[in-house]
PDB file of C-alpha atoms in Angstrom:
ATOM      1  CA  MET O   1       0.409  -7.429 -26.588  1.00 46.00           C
ATOM      2  CA  SER O   2      -3.257  -7.034 -27.282  1.00 44.00           C
ATOM      3  CA  SER O   3      -4.986  -3.667 -26.954  1.00 43.00           C
ATOM      4  CA  ASP O   4      -8.391  -5.339 -27.186  1.00 45.00           C
ATOM      5  CA  TYR O   5      -9.091  -4.889 -23.482  1.00 38.00           C
ATOM      6  CA  LEU O   6     -12.843  -4.168 -23.844  1.00 42.00           C
ATOM      7  CA  PRO O   7     -15.333  -6.836 -24.851  1.00 44.00           C
ATOM      8  CA  ALA O   8     -17.457  -6.073 -27.898  1.00 40.00           C
ATOM      9  CA  LEU O   9     -20.558  -5.468 -25.794  1.00 35.00           C
ATOM     10  CA  GLU O  10     -18.834  -2.795 -23.746  1.00 43.00           C
ATOM     11  CA  ASN O  11     -17.615  -1.127 -26.935  1.00 44.00           C
ATOM     12  CA  ALA O  12     -21.231  -0.956 -28.088  1.00 37.00           C
ATOM     13  CA  LEU O  13     -22.317   0.557 -24.775  1.00 36.00           C
ATOM     14  CA  GLN O  14     -19.485   3.056 -24.553  1.00 41.00           C
ATOM     15  CA  GLY O  15     -21.813   5.958 -25.154  1.00 40.00           C
ATOM     16  CA  MET O  16     -24.045   4.885 -22.262  1.00 37.00           C
ATOM     17  CA  VAL O  17     -21.623   3.675 -19.582  1.00 46.00           C
ATOM     18  CA  SER O  18     -18.193   5.056 -18.709  1.00 53.00           C
ATOM     19  CA  VAL O  19     -15.802   2.096 -18.517  1.00 65.00           C
ATOM     20  CA  ASN O  20     -12.566   3.922 -17.870  1.00 85.00           C
ATOM     21  CA  ALA O  21     -10.555   5.378 -15.016  1.00 93.00           C
ATOM     22  CA  THR O  22      -9.364   8.960 -14.693  1.00 93.00           C
ATOM     23  CA  PHE O  23      -6.022   9.855 -13.115  1.00 94.00           C
ATOM     24  CA  ALA O  24      -4.113  13.092 -12.668  1.00 91.00           C
ATOM     25  CA  ALA O  25      -0.704  11.364 -12.858  1.00 92.00           C
ATOM     26  CA  LEU O  26       0.551   8.161 -14.485  1.00 94.00           C
ATOM     27  CA  ASP O  27       2.359   6.947 -11.361  1.00 94.00           C
ATOM     28  CA  ASP O  28      -0.951   6.932  -9.484  1.00 94.00           C
ATOM     29  CA  VAL O  29      -2.095   3.946 -11.571  1.00 96.00           C
ATOM     30  CA  ALA O  30       0.671   1.653 -10.303  1.00 96.00           C
ATOM     31  CA  GLN O  31       0.136   2.884  -6.746  1.00 95.00           C
ATOM     32  CA  VAL O  32      -3.532   1.909  -6.970  1.00 95.00           C
ATOM     33  CA  LEU O  33      -2.475  -1.561  -8.157  1.00 96.00           C
ATOM     34  CA  ALA O  34      -0.042  -1.877  -5.248  1.00 94.00           C
ATOM     35  CA  ASP O  35      -2.648  -0.765  -2.705  1.00 93.00           C
ATOM     36  CA  HIS O  36      -5.243  -3.126  -4.156  1.00 94.00           C
ATOM     37  CA  ILE O  37      -2.934  -6.160  -4.218  1.00 95.00           C
ATOM     38  CA  GLY O  38      -1.595  -5.494  -0.738  1.00 93.00           C
ATOM     39  CA  SER O  39      -4.999  -4.967   0.884  1.00 91.00           C
ATOM     40  CA  GLU O  40      -6.709  -7.917  -0.807  1.00 93.00           C
ATOM     41  CA  THR O  41      -3.928 -10.532  -0.527  1.00 93.00           C
ATOM     42  CA  GLY O  42      -2.462  -9.544   2.815  1.00 92.00           C
ATOM     43  CA  ILE O  43       1.048  -9.428   1.326  1.00 92.00           C
ATOM     44  CA  ALA O  44       2.824  -6.676   3.256  1.00 89.00           C
ATOM     45  CA  ASP O  45       5.684  -5.972   0.848  1.00 90.00           C
ATOM     46  CA  VAL O  46       3.992  -4.685  -2.311  1.00 93.00           C
ATOM     47  CA  GLN O  47       5.831  -1.837  -3.999  1.00 93.00           C
ATOM     48  CA  VAL O  48       6.074   0.033  -7.270  1.00 94.00           C
ATOM     49  CA  GLY O  49       9.557  -0.190  -8.743  1.00 91.00           C
ATOM     50  CA  THR O  50      12.111  -2.374 -10.446  1.00 88.00           C
ATOM     51  CA  PRO O  51      11.836  -6.172 -10.129  1.00 87.00           C
ATOM     52  CA  GLN O  52      13.211  -7.720  -6.963  1.00 74.00           C
ATOM     53  CA  GLU O  53      15.227 -10.921  -7.057  1.00 65.00           C
ATOM     54  CA  ALA O  54      14.556 -13.855  -4.743  1.00 58.00           C
ATOM     55  CA  VAL O  55      16.063 -13.400  -1.285  1.00 60.00           C
ATOM     56  CA  ALA O  56      16.710 -15.639   1.685  1.00 54.00           C
ATOM     57  CA  THR O  57      13.405 -15.120   3.461  1.00 60.00           C
ATOM     58  CA  THR O  58      10.006 -16.756   3.484  1.00 63.00           C
ATOM     59  CA  GLN O  59       8.229 -13.390   3.415  1.00 78.00           C
ATOM     60  CA  PRO O  60       6.679 -12.813  -0.018  1.00 83.00           C
ATOM     61  CA  GLY O  61       7.217  -9.610  -1.943  1.00 89.00           C
ATOM     62  CA  VAL O  62       5.570  -8.095  -5.023  1.00 93.00           C
ATOM     63  CA  ARG O  63       7.053  -5.510  -7.381  1.00 95.00           C
ATOM     64  CA  ILE O  64       5.028  -3.669 -10.027  1.00 96.00           C
ATOM     65  CA  THR O  65       7.009  -2.346 -13.003  1.00 96.00           C
ATOM     66  CA  LEU O  66       5.581  -0.260 -15.848  1.00 97.00           C
ATOM     67  CA  LEU O  67       6.726  -1.811 -19.131  1.00 95.00           C
ATOM     68  CA  ASN O  68       4.820   0.307 -21.624  1.00 95.00           C
ATOM     69  CA  ALA O  69       2.143   2.988 -21.895  1.00 96.00           C
ATOM     70  CA  ALA O  70       0.396   3.114 -25.267  1.00 94.00           C
ATOM     71  CA  PRO O  71      -1.969   5.887 -26.431  1.00 92.00           C
ATOM     72  CA  ILE O  72      -5.359   4.727 -27.632  1.00 89.00           C
ATOM     73  CA  PRO O  73      -8.149   6.541 -29.519  1.00 84.00           C
ATOM     74  CA  ALA O  74     -10.622   8.534 -27.469  1.00 73.00           C
ATOM     75  CA  PRO O  75     -14.241   7.295 -27.438  1.00 66.00           C
ATOM     76  CA  ARG O  76     -16.256   8.527 -30.398  1.00 54.00           C
ATOM     77  CA  ASN O  77     -18.698  10.354 -28.137  1.00 56.00           C
ATOM     78  CA  GLU O  78     -15.957  12.213 -26.229  1.00 60.00           C
ATOM     79  CA  PRO O  79     -16.494  15.989 -26.620  1.00 59.00           C
ATOM     80  CA  THR O  80     -13.530  18.010 -27.888  1.00 59.00           C
ATOM     81  CA  PRO O  81     -13.115  21.196 -25.841  1.00 57.00           C
ATOM     82  CA  SER O  82     -11.846  24.267 -27.631  1.00 58.00           C
ATOM     83  CA  GLY O  83     -11.219  27.895 -26.969  1.00 56.00           C
ATOM     84  CA  PRO O  84      -9.035  29.787 -24.510  1.00 59.00           C
ATOM     85  CA  GLY O  85      -9.363  28.948 -20.836  1.00 56.00           C
ATOM     86  CA  THR O  86     -10.700  25.440 -21.500  1.00 60.00           C
ATOM     87  CA  MET O  87      -8.950  22.238 -20.484  1.00 65.00           C
ATOM     88  CA  PRO O  88      -7.454  20.128 -23.309  1.00 72.00           C
ATOM     89  CA  SER O  89      -9.001  16.720 -23.986  1.00 78.00           C
ATOM     90  CA  PRO O  90      -7.686  13.960 -21.695  1.00 84.00           C
ATOM     91  CA  LEU O  91      -5.050  11.576 -23.010  1.00 90.00           C
ATOM     92  CA  TYR O  92      -6.338   7.996 -23.314  1.00 93.00           C
ATOM     93  CA  ILE O  93      -3.760   5.275 -22.696  1.00 95.00           C
ATOM     94  CA  SER O  94      -3.426   1.599 -21.895  1.00 95.00           C
ATOM     95  CA  CYS O  95      -0.649   0.529 -19.498  1.00 97.00           C
ATOM     96  CA  PHE O  96       1.222  -2.768 -19.321  1.00 97.00           C
ATOM     97  CA  TYR O  97       2.748  -3.815 -16.002  1.00 98.00           C
ATOM     98  CA  LEU O  98       5.150  -6.591 -15.091  1.00 97.00           C
ATOM     99  CA  VAL O  99       4.201  -8.067 -11.716  1.00 97.00           C
ATOM    100  CA  ASN O 100       7.170  -9.878 -10.196  1.00 93.00           C
ATOM    101  CA  THR O 101       7.024 -11.925  -6.984  1.00 91.00           C
ATOM    102  CA  SER O 102       9.835 -13.032  -4.700  1.00 86.00           C
ATOM    103  CA  GLY O 103      10.355 -14.259  -1.182  1.00 78.00           C
ATOM    104  CA  ALA O 104      12.396 -17.443  -1.112  1.00 60.00           C
ATOM    105  CA  GLU O 105      15.847 -18.675  -1.977  1.00 65.00           C
ATOM    106  CA  ARG O 106      16.367 -19.602  -5.612  1.00 62.00           C
ATOM    107  CA  ASP O 107      16.282 -23.324  -4.853  1.00 58.00           C
ATOM    108  CA  ASP O 108      13.079 -23.027  -2.783  1.00 63.00           C
ATOM    109  CA  PRO O 109      10.675 -20.634  -4.563  1.00 78.00           C
ATOM    110  CA  VAL O 110       7.506 -21.744  -2.784  1.00 85.00           C
ATOM    111  CA  ALA O 111       6.729 -18.327  -1.283  1.00 85.00           C
ATOM    112  CA  ALA O 112       7.194 -16.590  -4.640  1.00 87.00           C
ATOM    113  CA  HIS O 113       4.955 -19.151  -6.366  1.00 90.00           C
ATOM    114  CA  ASN O 114       2.267 -18.652  -3.735  1.00 92.00           C
ATOM    115  CA  ALA O 115       2.414 -14.854  -3.985  1.00 92.00           C
ATOM    116  CA  LEU O 116       2.158 -14.957  -7.783  1.00 95.00           C
ATOM    117  CA  GLY O 117      -0.831 -17.290  -7.559  1.00 96.00           C
ATOM    118  CA  GLN O 118      -2.573 -14.940  -5.131  1.00 96.00           C
ATOM    119  CA  VAL O 119      -2.055 -11.959  -7.425  1.00 97.00           C
ATOM    120  CA  MET O 120      -3.257 -13.797 -10.537  1.00 97.00           C
ATOM    121  CA  ARG O 121      -6.326 -15.159  -8.758  1.00 98.00           C
ATOM    122  CA  LEU O 122      -7.141 -11.680  -7.438  1.00 97.00           C
ATOM    123  CA  ILE O 123      -7.041 -10.145 -10.927  1.00 97.00           C
ATOM    124  CA  HIS O 124      -9.174 -13.017 -12.250  1.00 97.00           C
ATOM    125  CA  GLU O 125     -11.798 -12.592  -9.529  1.00 96.00           C
ATOM    126  CA  MET O 126     -11.768  -8.757  -9.458  1.00 95.00           C
ATOM    127  CA  PRO O 127     -11.019  -7.569 -13.018  1.00 95.00           C
ATOM    128  CA  VAL O 128     -12.671  -4.167 -12.518  1.00 94.00           C
ATOM    129  CA  LEU O 129     -11.875  -1.774  -9.664  1.00 93.00           C
ATOM    130  CA  GLN O 130     -14.171   0.983  -8.473  1.00 91.00           C
ATOM    131  CA  LEU O 131     -12.056   4.071  -7.802  1.00 92.00           C
ATOM    132  CA  PRO O 132     -11.092   5.611  -5.547  1.00 90.00           C
ATOM    133  CA  LEU O 133     -10.218   2.540  -3.496  1.00 88.00           C
ATOM    134  CA  SER O 134     -11.167   4.383  -0.309  1.00 80.00           C
ATOM    135  CA  THR O 135     -14.777   3.460  -1.109  1.00 70.00           C
ATOM    136  CA  GLN O 136     -13.790  -0.179  -0.437  1.00 68.00           C
ATOM    137  CA  VAL O 137     -10.553  -0.093   1.606  1.00 64.00           C
ATOM    138  CA  THR O 138     -10.456   2.085   4.731  1.00 61.00           C
ATOM    139  CA  SER O 139      -6.871   1.252   5.752  1.00 61.00           C
ATOM    140  CA  LEU O 140      -5.145   3.085   2.888  1.00 62.00           C
ATOM    141  CA  PRO O 141      -2.613   5.859   3.607  1.00 65.00           C
ATOM    142  CA  ALA O 142      -4.257   9.277   3.511  1.00 60.00           C
ATOM    143  CA  ALA O 143      -2.289  10.258   0.402  1.00 60.00           C
ATOM    144  CA  HIS O 144      -3.690   7.289  -1.525  1.00 64.00           C
ATOM    145  CA  LYS O 145      -7.351   7.485  -0.542  1.00 66.00           C
ATOM    146  CA  ARG O 146      -8.400   9.660  -3.487  1.00 78.00           C
ATOM    147  CA  LEU O 147      -6.237   8.282  -6.295  1.00 89.00           C
ATOM    148  CA  GLY O 148      -8.254   7.890  -9.484  1.00 92.00           C
ATOM    149  CA  GLU O 149     -11.935   7.999 -10.318  1.00 92.00           C
ATOM    150  CA  GLY O 150     -14.207   5.690 -12.293  1.00 93.00           C
ATOM    151  CA  LEU O 151     -13.668   2.060 -13.272  1.00 94.00           C
ATOM    152  CA  LEU O 152     -10.207   0.574 -13.783  1.00 95.00           C
ATOM    153  CA  ARG O 153     -10.162  -2.624 -15.836  1.00 96.00           C
ATOM    154  CA  LEU O 154      -7.333  -5.124 -15.267  1.00 97.00           C
ATOM    155  CA  THR O 155      -6.571  -7.873 -17.779  1.00 96.00           C
ATOM    156  CA  GLN O 156      -4.029 -10.669 -17.533  1.00 97.00           C
ATOM    157  CA  VAL O 157      -2.024 -10.771 -20.765  1.00 96.00           C
ATOM    158  CA  ALA O 158      -0.958 -14.185 -22.050  1.00 95.00           C
ATOM    159  CA  VAL O 159       2.699 -14.204 -23.102  1.00 93.00           C
ATOM    160  CA  SER O 160       4.894 -16.979 -24.450  1.00 94.00           C
ATOM    161  CA  ILE O 161       8.018 -18.257 -22.730  1.00 94.00           C
ATOM    162  CA  GLU O 162      10.065 -16.569 -25.452  1.00 95.00           C
ATOM    163  CA  GLN O 163       8.381 -13.214 -24.784  1.00 95.00           C
ATOM    164  CA  VAL O 164       8.972 -13.561 -21.046  1.00 95.00           C
ATOM    165  CA  ALA O 165      12.640 -14.299 -21.695  1.00 95.00           C
ATOM    166  CA  GLN O 166      12.907 -11.223 -23.936  1.00 95.00           C
ATOM    167  CA  ILE O 167      11.422  -8.993 -21.235  1.00 94.00           C
ATOM    168  CA  TRP O 168      13.947 -10.139 -18.633  1.00 94.00           C
ATOM    169  CA  LEU O 169      16.793 -10.011 -21.132  1.00 94.00           C
ATOM    170  CA  ALA O 170      15.965  -6.371 -21.855  1.00 93.00           C
ATOM    171  CA  MET O 171      16.122  -5.700 -18.103  1.00 91.00           C
ATOM    172  CA  ARG O 172      19.442  -7.560 -17.884  1.00 91.00           C
ATOM    173  CA  GLN O 173      18.112  -9.794 -15.142  1.00 89.00           C
ATOM    174  CA  PRO O 174      17.551 -13.555 -14.873  1.00 88.00           C
ATOM    175  CA  VAL O 175      14.044 -14.830 -15.599  1.00 88.00           C
ATOM    176  CA  GLN O 176      11.859 -14.607 -12.488  1.00 88.00           C
ATOM    177  CA  HIS O 177       8.310 -15.447 -11.417  1.00 89.00           C
ATOM    178  CA  CYS O 178       6.026 -12.929 -13.086  1.00 94.00           C
ATOM    179  CA  ALA O 179       2.750 -12.086 -14.786  1.00 96.00           C
ATOM    180  CA  LEU O 180       1.840  -9.352 -17.269  1.00 97.00           C
ATOM    181  CA  LEU O 181      -1.162  -7.097 -16.615  1.00 97.00           C
ATOM    182  CA  GLU O 182      -2.893  -4.537 -18.797  1.00 97.00           C
ATOM    183  CA  ALA O 183      -4.692  -1.636 -17.119  1.00 96.00           C
ATOM    184  CA  GLY O 184      -7.015   0.498 -19.169  1.00 92.00           C
ATOM    185  CA  PRO O 185      -8.514   2.422 -20.695  1.00 92.00           C
ATOM    186  CA  ILE O 186      -7.073   5.234 -18.588  1.00 95.00           C
ATOM    187  CA  GLN O 187      -7.666   8.964 -18.932  1.00 93.00           C
ATOM    188  CA  LEU O 188      -4.831  11.284 -17.945  1.00 92.00           C
ATOM    189  CA  THR O 189      -6.361  14.682 -17.336  1.00 88.00           C
ATOM    190  CA  SER O 190      -4.645  17.946 -18.144  1.00 75.00           C
ATOM    191  CA  ARG O 191      -3.600  20.147 -15.255  1.00 68.00           C
ATOM    192  CA  ASP O 192      -3.312  23.385 -17.233  1.00 62.00           C
ATOM    193  CA  PRO O 193      -6.060  25.165 -19.196  1.00 54.00           C
ATOM    194  CA  ARG O 194      -5.418  26.475 -22.685  1.00 52.00           C
ATOM    195  CA  PRO O 195      -3.796  29.923 -22.500  1.00 52.00           C
ATOM    196  CA  ARG O 196      -6.057  32.896 -23.089  1.00 47.00           C
ATOM    197  CA  PRO O 197      -5.080  35.169 -25.981  1.00 50.00           C
ATOM    198  CA  SER O 198      -3.185  38.341 -25.117  1.00 48.00           C
ATOM    199  CA  PRO O 199      -5.348  41.482 -25.171  1.00 51.00           C
TER     200      PRO O 199
END
C-alpha cells in the first residue's frame, strides 16, 4: 500500500497551504466517509462496520471497514509545543479503508456492481473533501455536522487480485465486491493538555 498520497507539488507547498484534515477521534473519519457516500450517491444503506455479504434484495448497501491506520511524519513546519499546560503535538496518520458493496443474490450481483461503481466514480470526481461536511450537506444528522476540519484527501489504492484475496482470507470471508481507499493525511488532536508540575 502506498503512503505517497500527496503529489510532489503539494509537498512543496505544504508550508503555504494546509492539505490535511483534523479529527478529535479516529472513528469520525469513517463516519465522514459514510455520510459523504450516502449523501452524494443516494444509497440509503451506508454504514461503518464489518463487510456485509450479498443478500436477497435489490437494495444496494455499502460497508466501510478500517483495515489499517499508519503513523506518518509531521510536516517539517509543524511547531512542537512544549511546557506544562500545553497540548501535545497532533498525531499524523494515514488510514486505509475497505469499501464493500452488496445488494443482490450471489448469482445476480448487478446491484452490488452498480453501487461499487458509484462509490469509485464519486472518489474519482471528488478526491478532496472540505470539512465539516455541513458546509456542503445540510441533511446530515446533528451529531455529524461538525465532524472534522480542513481538507480530507481520498485516494483509490490499486491492489492485485492476490492482495484482494489475502484481505478477505484474513477476514475469513469469501471474496466480495470491494475497493480500497486511503484517507489522509489526518491529524488526531490531543484531548488532554500536558500536566502542570506539582508545586
